[in-house]
Amino acid sequence: MSTLEIKNLRATVGGKEILNGVNITVNSGEVHAVMGPNGAGKSTLAAVIMGKSGYEVTEGTVTLDGVDMLALPTWERAVAGLHLVMQYPTEVPGVHIDEVLAEALSARGRSTKDLTARIATEAQRIGFDADIVSRALNVDLSGGEKKRNETLQLAVLEPRIAILDELDSGLDIDALRACAMRVEAATTEQNLGVLVITHYVRLLEELKADKVHILVNGRIVTTGGPELADTLERDGYAAFA
Ligand code: ADP
Ligand code: MG
């Protein structure tokens, strides 16, 4: 059982305050959705949790099982159990996914013995072509293939808490369903906790949200159950702005 606790988090980018006191607690097995208009600070929240450079935390805390994440470099946060599925996955020429996963597993003190089989199993599970797995990481992949690639890494690494920044962007309907179902399965099979940033109720139909938080101007203005996403789909953000 793990807990990611974000408390009164304030952060600036380029001297401008983007996060204005964010509070969210995600436990193992739970799915929390963060929805909000463009520019609300959703990607900034993901970046600050993972420690992307260029963001300054001015107040508040981010802890995983009581351990201060903000004090650690990004790779140590990942080893501790945080995992970010990026909105725009980076292309890394010359580096292959099995090499990335072998390094990541070694850093976690875990065996790489049956990694090839594991990758094959996971690729098949999300309908990912084995041929693509053998290509350089994300290079010349379609948007949907990149997100399947990200989902495969998540499945193999088995983090405690995953942050998904618009997993749905660039995905067709089948790919979206495959990726969302795999993450949902991880919440029960591996007790994964999820913080999912999305604009679309469609994603939440497969990846069942326990809580929906609405972020506007760097602050959570409303928290509710999955029905809140339906209200948003119908009425837009006007009522929450
Ligand atoms: P969202 O993901 O909710 O659409 P972002 O977190 O990407 O929003 O951005 C929130 C605000 O922060 C936007 O106004 C954006 O222009 C600004 N911002 C984000 N990153 C930077 C940066 N590196 N430099 C300056 N402003 C930034
Ligand atoms: Mg964003």
GROMACS .gro file of C-alpha atoms and ligand atoms in nm:
model
  269
    1MET     CA    1   0.000   0.000   0.000
    2SER     CA    2   0.145   0.335  -0.110
    3THR     CA    3   0.034   0.696  -0.088
    4LEU     CA    4   0.130   0.993  -0.303
    5GLU     CA    5   0.043   1.303  -0.106
    6ILE     CA    6   0.048   1.645  -0.272
    7LYS     CA    7  -0.005   1.916  -0.013
    8ASN     CA    8  -0.057   2.288  -0.072
    9LEU     CA    9   0.175   2.270  -0.373
   10ARG     CA   10   0.274   2.602  -0.523
   11ALA     CA   11   0.514   2.635  -0.813
   12THR     CA   12   0.640   2.895  -1.056
   13VAL     CA   13   0.774   2.873  -1.411
   14GLY     CA   14   0.981   3.161  -1.543
   15GLY     CA   15   0.878   3.365  -1.239
   16LYS     CA   16   0.507   3.315  -1.306
   17GLU     CA   17   0.296   3.131  -1.047
   18ILE     CA   18   0.129   2.836  -1.219
   19LEU     CA   19   0.035   2.605  -0.930
   20ASN     CA   20  -0.155   2.785  -0.659
   21GLY     CA   21  -0.189   2.542  -0.372
   22VAL     CA   22  -0.278   2.197  -0.505
   23ASN     CA   23  -0.395   1.920  -0.268
   24ILE     CA   24  -0.444   1.563  -0.395
   25THR     CA   25  -0.384   1.230  -0.221
   26VAL     CA   26  -0.361   0.914  -0.434
   27ASN     CA   27  -0.353   0.571  -0.267
   28SER     CA   28  -0.261   0.238  -0.423
   29GLY     CA   29  -0.541   0.100  -0.638
   30GLU     CA   30  -0.714   0.437  -0.676
   31VAL     CA   31  -0.761   0.634  -0.997
   32HIS     CA   32  -0.776   1.012  -0.968
   33ALA     CA   33  -0.854   1.217  -1.276
   34VAL     CA   34  -0.740   1.577  -1.312
   35MET     CA   35  -0.937   1.770  -1.568
   36GLY     CA   36  -0.916   2.139  -1.654
   37PRO     CA   37  -0.896   2.394  -1.934
   38ASN     CA   38  -0.583   2.446  -2.142
   39GLY     CA   39  -0.318   2.633  -1.948
   40ALA     CA   40  -0.466   2.542  -1.606
   41GLY     CA   41  -0.138   2.388  -1.494
   42LYS     CA   42  -0.203   2.017  -1.546
   43SER     CA   43   0.125   1.938  -1.722
   44THR     CA   44   0.305   2.165  -1.478
   45LEU     CA   45   0.168   1.953  -1.193
   46ALA     CA   46   0.301   1.636  -1.359
   47ALA     CA   47   0.639   1.802  -1.425
   48VAL     CA   48   0.676   1.925  -1.069
   49ILE     CA   49   0.586   1.585  -0.921
   50MET     CA   50   0.857   1.421  -1.134
   51GLY     CA   51   1.114   1.701  -1.089
   52LYS     CA   52   1.148   1.835  -1.441
   53SER     CA   53   1.397   2.120  -1.450
   54GLY     CA   54   1.278   2.479  -1.491
   55TYR     CA   55   1.004   2.460  -1.228
   56GLU     CA   56   1.043   2.617  -0.886
   57VAL     CA   57   0.843   2.486  -0.593
   58THR     CA   58   0.769   2.782  -0.369
   59GLU     CA   59   0.551   2.610  -0.109
   60GLY     CA   60   0.403   2.275  -0.015
   61THR     CA   61   0.512   1.914  -0.024
   62VAL     CA   62   0.504   1.603  -0.243
   63THR     CA   63   0.563   1.279  -0.056
   64LEU     CA   64   0.551   0.911  -0.147
   65ASP     CA   65   0.490   0.701   0.163
   66GLY     CA   66   0.614   0.991   0.370
   67VAL     CA   67   0.940   1.033   0.175
   68ASP     CA   68   1.002   1.385   0.041
   69MET     CA   69   1.006   1.351  -0.338
   70LEU     CA   70   1.095   1.716  -0.397
   71ALA     CA   71   1.438   1.659  -0.240
   72LEU     CA   72   1.526   1.381  -0.488
   73PRO     CA   73   1.653   1.392  -0.846
   74THR     CA   74   1.403   1.260  -1.103
   75TRP     CA   75   1.561   0.915  -1.140
   76GLU     CA   76   1.543   0.855  -0.765
   77ARG     CA   77   1.176   0.952  -0.765
   78ALA     CA   78   1.125   0.691  -1.038
   79VAL     CA   79   1.316   0.428  -0.841
   80ALA     CA   80   1.103   0.517  -0.538
   81GLY     CA   81   0.796   0.423  -0.743
   82LEU     CA   82   0.672   0.725  -0.939
   83HIS     CA   83   0.625   0.688  -1.313
   84LEU     CA   84   0.527   0.952  -1.567
   85VAL     CA   85   0.365   0.869  -1.898
   86MET     CA   86   0.454   1.175  -2.098
   87GLN     CA   87   0.210   1.376  -2.309
   88TYR     CA   88   0.472   1.392  -2.583
   89PRO     CA   89   0.711   1.094  -2.547
   90THR     CA   90   1.068   1.173  -2.641
   91GLU     CA   91   1.236   1.010  -2.941
   92VAL     CA   92   1.571   0.854  -2.849
   93PRO     CA   93   1.767   0.744  -3.158
   94GLY     CA   94   2.001   0.448  -3.108
   95VAL     CA   95   1.840   0.334  -2.784
   96HIS     CA   96   1.603   0.038  -2.770
   97ILE     CA   97   1.319  -0.026  -2.531
   98ASP     CA   98   1.472  -0.344  -2.389
   99GLU     CA   99   1.789  -0.149  -2.304
  100VAL     CA  100   1.587   0.124  -2.132
  101LEU     CA  101   1.388  -0.129  -1.934
  102ALA     CA  102   1.697  -0.335  -1.842
  103GLU     CA  103   1.867  -0.021  -1.702
  104ALA     CA  104   1.552   0.082  -1.518
  105LEU     CA  105   1.500  -0.264  -1.364
  106SER     CA  106   1.867  -0.284  -1.260
  107ALA     CA  107   1.842   0.057  -1.092
  108ARG     CA  108   1.548  -0.086  -0.896
  109GLY     CA  109   1.751  -0.395  -0.798
  110ARG     CA  110   1.521  -0.618  -1.000
  111SER     CA  111   1.601  -0.910  -1.226
  112THR     CA  112   1.619  -0.869  -1.605
  113LYS     CA  113   1.633  -1.244  -1.662
  114ASP     CA  114   1.299  -1.290  -1.838
  115LEU     CA  115   1.274  -0.934  -1.974
  116THR     CA  116   1.246  -1.035  -2.340
  117ALA     CA  117   0.953  -1.265  -2.265
  118ARG     CA  118   0.794  -1.003  -2.043
  119ILE     CA  119   0.814  -0.740  -2.317
  120ALA     CA  120   0.663  -0.983  -2.569
  121THR     CA  121   0.377  -1.069  -2.334
  122GLU     CA  122   0.301  -0.705  -2.260
  123ALA     CA  123   0.328  -0.604  -2.627
  124GLN     CA  124   0.076  -0.869  -2.719
  125ARG     CA  125  -0.154  -0.766  -2.439
  126ILE     CA  126  -0.188  -0.411  -2.575
  127GLY     CA  127  -0.186  -0.510  -2.941
  128PHE     CA  128   0.161  -0.375  -3.006
  129ASP     CA  129   0.359  -0.506  -3.301
  130ALA     CA  130   0.669  -0.699  -3.187
  131ASP     CA  131   0.858  -0.540  -3.475
  132ILE     CA  132   0.804  -0.191  -3.332
  133VAL     CA  133   0.942  -0.303  -2.998
  134SER     CA  134   1.275  -0.375  -3.166
  135ARG     CA  135   1.303  -0.024  -3.313
  136ALA     CA  136   1.478   0.276  -3.154
  137LEU     CA  137   1.275   0.427  -2.870
  138ASN     CA  138   0.981   0.624  -3.013
  139VAL     CA  139   1.174   0.711  -3.330
  140ASP     CA  140   0.934   0.756  -3.622
  141LEU     CA  141   0.648   0.600  -3.428
  142SER     CA  142   0.293   0.727  -3.473
  143GLY     CA  143   0.125   0.905  -3.181
  144GLY     CA  144  -0.064   0.590  -3.094
  145GLU     CA  145   0.244   0.369  -3.112
  146LYS     CA  146   0.433   0.604  -2.879
  147LYS     CA  147   0.157   0.579  -2.619
  148ARG     CA  148   0.145   0.201  -2.649
  149ASN     CA  149   0.522   0.209  -2.598
  150GLU     CA  150   0.477   0.421  -2.284
  151THR     CA  151   0.207   0.185  -2.156
  152LEU     CA  152   0.434  -0.116  -2.215
  153GLN     CA  153   0.709   0.045  -2.006
  154LEU     CA  154   0.462   0.115  -1.727
  155ALA     CA  155   0.341  -0.247  -1.734
  156VAL     CA  156   0.694  -0.392  -1.713
  157LEU     CA  157   0.828  -0.151  -1.450
  158GLU     CA  158   0.529  -0.188  -1.214
  159PRO     CA  159   0.557   0.151  -1.042
  160ARG     CA  160   0.359   0.227  -0.726
  161ILE     CA  161   0.201   0.544  -0.862
  162ALA     CA  162   0.163   0.643  -1.229
  163ILE     CA  163   0.096   0.991  -1.362
  164LEU     CA  164  -0.056   0.988  -1.709
  165ASP     CA  165  -0.042   1.321  -1.889
  166GLU     CA  166  -0.305   1.304  -2.164
  167LEU     CA  167  -0.253   0.939  -2.246
  168ASP     CA  168  -0.539   0.995  -2.490
  169SER     CA  169  -0.367   1.257  -2.706
  170GLY     CA  170  -0.270   1.111  -3.043
  171LEU     CA  171  -0.443   0.778  -2.978
  172ASP     CA  172  -0.710   0.625  -3.199
  173ILE     CA  173  -1.009   0.459  -3.032
  174ASP     CA  174  -0.865   0.106  -3.033
  175ALA     CA  175  -0.527   0.213  -2.901
  176LEU     CA  176  -0.692   0.426  -2.635
  177ARG     CA  177  -0.901   0.132  -2.518
  178ALA     CA  178  -0.601  -0.104  -2.516
  179CYS     CA  179  -0.381   0.136  -2.316
  180ALA     CA  180  -0.655   0.241  -2.075
  181MET     CA  181  -0.755  -0.123  -2.010
  182ARG     CA  182  -0.393  -0.217  -1.939
  183VAL     CA  183  -0.355   0.064  -1.686
  184GLU     CA  184  -0.690  -0.024  -1.528
  185ALA     CA  185  -0.574  -0.387  -1.499
  186ALA     CA  186  -0.257  -0.268  -1.321
  187THR     CA  187  -0.472  -0.094  -1.059
  188THR     CA  188  -0.611  -0.433  -0.957
  189GLU     CA  189  -0.327  -0.673  -1.050
  190GLN     CA  190  -0.042  -0.458  -0.918
  191ASN     CA  191  -0.240  -0.223  -0.693
  192LEU     CA  192  -0.117   0.071  -0.900
  193GLY     CA  193  -0.234   0.419  -0.798
  194VAL     CA  194  -0.306   0.653  -1.089
  195LEU     CA  195  -0.320   1.029  -1.138
  196VAL     CA  196  -0.461   1.072  -1.487
  197ILE     CA  197  -0.473   1.405  -1.666
  198THR     CA  198  -0.735   1.402  -1.940
  199HIS     CA  199  -0.989   1.605  -2.133
  200TYR     CA  200  -1.200   1.307  -2.231
  201VAL     CA  201  -1.463   1.102  -2.054
  202ARG     CA  202  -1.392   0.829  -2.309
  203LEU     CA  203  -1.062   0.749  -2.135
  204LEU     CA  204  -1.240   0.724  -1.801
  205GLU     CA  205  -1.487   0.473  -1.940
  206GLU     CA  206  -1.205   0.216  -1.950
  207LEU     CA  207  -0.986   0.356  -1.676
  208LYS     CA  208  -1.245   0.392  -1.400
  209ALA     CA  209  -1.186   0.707  -1.197
  210ASP     CA  210  -1.265   0.699  -0.827
  211LYS     CA  211  -1.227   1.076  -0.797
  212VAL     CA  212  -1.235   1.362  -1.046
  213HIS     CA  213  -1.056   1.689  -0.962
  214ILE     CA  214  -1.109   2.005  -1.162
  215LEU     CA  215  -0.801   2.225  -1.190
  216VAL     CA  216  -0.851   2.589  -1.286
  217ASN     CA  217  -0.580   2.854  -1.262
  218GLY     CA  218  -0.348   2.624  -1.072
  219ARG     CA  219  -0.598   2.528  -0.804
  220ILE     CA  220  -0.837   2.238  -0.751
  221VAL     CA  221  -1.176   2.410  -0.755
  222THR     CA  222  -1.399   2.101  -0.727
  223THR     CA  223  -1.356   1.733  -0.645
  224GLY     CA  224  -1.623   1.473  -0.705
  225GLY     CA  225  -1.694   1.125  -0.828
  226PRO     CA  226  -1.692   1.002  -1.189
  227GLU     CA  227  -2.022   1.180  -1.253
  228LEU     CA  228  -1.832   1.510  -1.240
  229ALA     CA  229  -1.661   1.418  -1.567
  230ASP     CA  230  -2.002   1.370  -1.729
  231THR     CA  231  -2.115   1.710  -1.603
  232LEU     CA  232  -1.802   1.863  -1.756
  233GLU     CA  233  -1.859   1.688  -2.088
  234ARG     CA  234  -2.210   1.835  -2.096
  235ASP     CA  235  -2.156   2.186  -1.958
  236GLY     CA  236  -1.786   2.263  -2.011
  237TYR     CA  237  -1.569   2.448  -1.761
  238ALA     CA  238  -1.774   2.769  -1.749
  239ALA     CA  239  -1.945   2.675  -1.423
  240PHE     CA  240  -1.609   2.609  -1.253
  241ALA     CA  241  -1.400   2.899  -1.381
  242ADP     P1  242  -0.207   2.251  -1.910
  242ADP     O1  243  -0.127   2.127  -1.914
  242ADP     O2  244  -0.312   2.253  -1.803
  242ADP     O3  245  -0.267   2.287  -2.043
  242ADP     P2  246   0.049   2.376  -1.853
  242ADP     O4  247   0.084   2.324  -1.719
  242ADP     O5  248   0.118   2.319  -1.971
  242ADP     O6  249  -0.110   2.372  -1.872
  242ADP     O7  250   0.076   2.533  -1.855
  242ADP     C1  251   0.023   2.621  -1.755
  242ADP     C2  252   0.070   2.761  -1.782
  242ADP     O8  253   0.209   2.768  -1.760
  242ADP     C3  254   0.046   2.809  -1.925
  242ADP     O9  255   0.006   2.944  -1.920
  242ADP     C4  256   0.183   2.795  -1.988
  242ADP    O10  257   0.201   2.891  -2.091
  242ADP     C5  258   0.275   2.823  -1.872
  242ADP     N1  259   0.404   2.755  -1.887
  242ADP     C6  260   0.423   2.622  -1.886
  242ADP     N2  261   0.552   2.592  -1.903
  242ADP     C7  262   0.617   2.710  -1.915
  242ADP     C8  263   0.753   2.748  -1.935
  242ADP     N3  264   0.849   2.657  -1.944
  242ADP     N4  265   0.780   2.881  -1.940
  242ADP     C9  266   0.682   2.972  -1.927
  242ADP     N5  267   0.553   2.944  -1.909
  242ADP    C10  268   0.521   2.816  -1.903
  243MG      MG  269  -0.081   1.980  -2.065
   0.00000   0.00000   0.00000
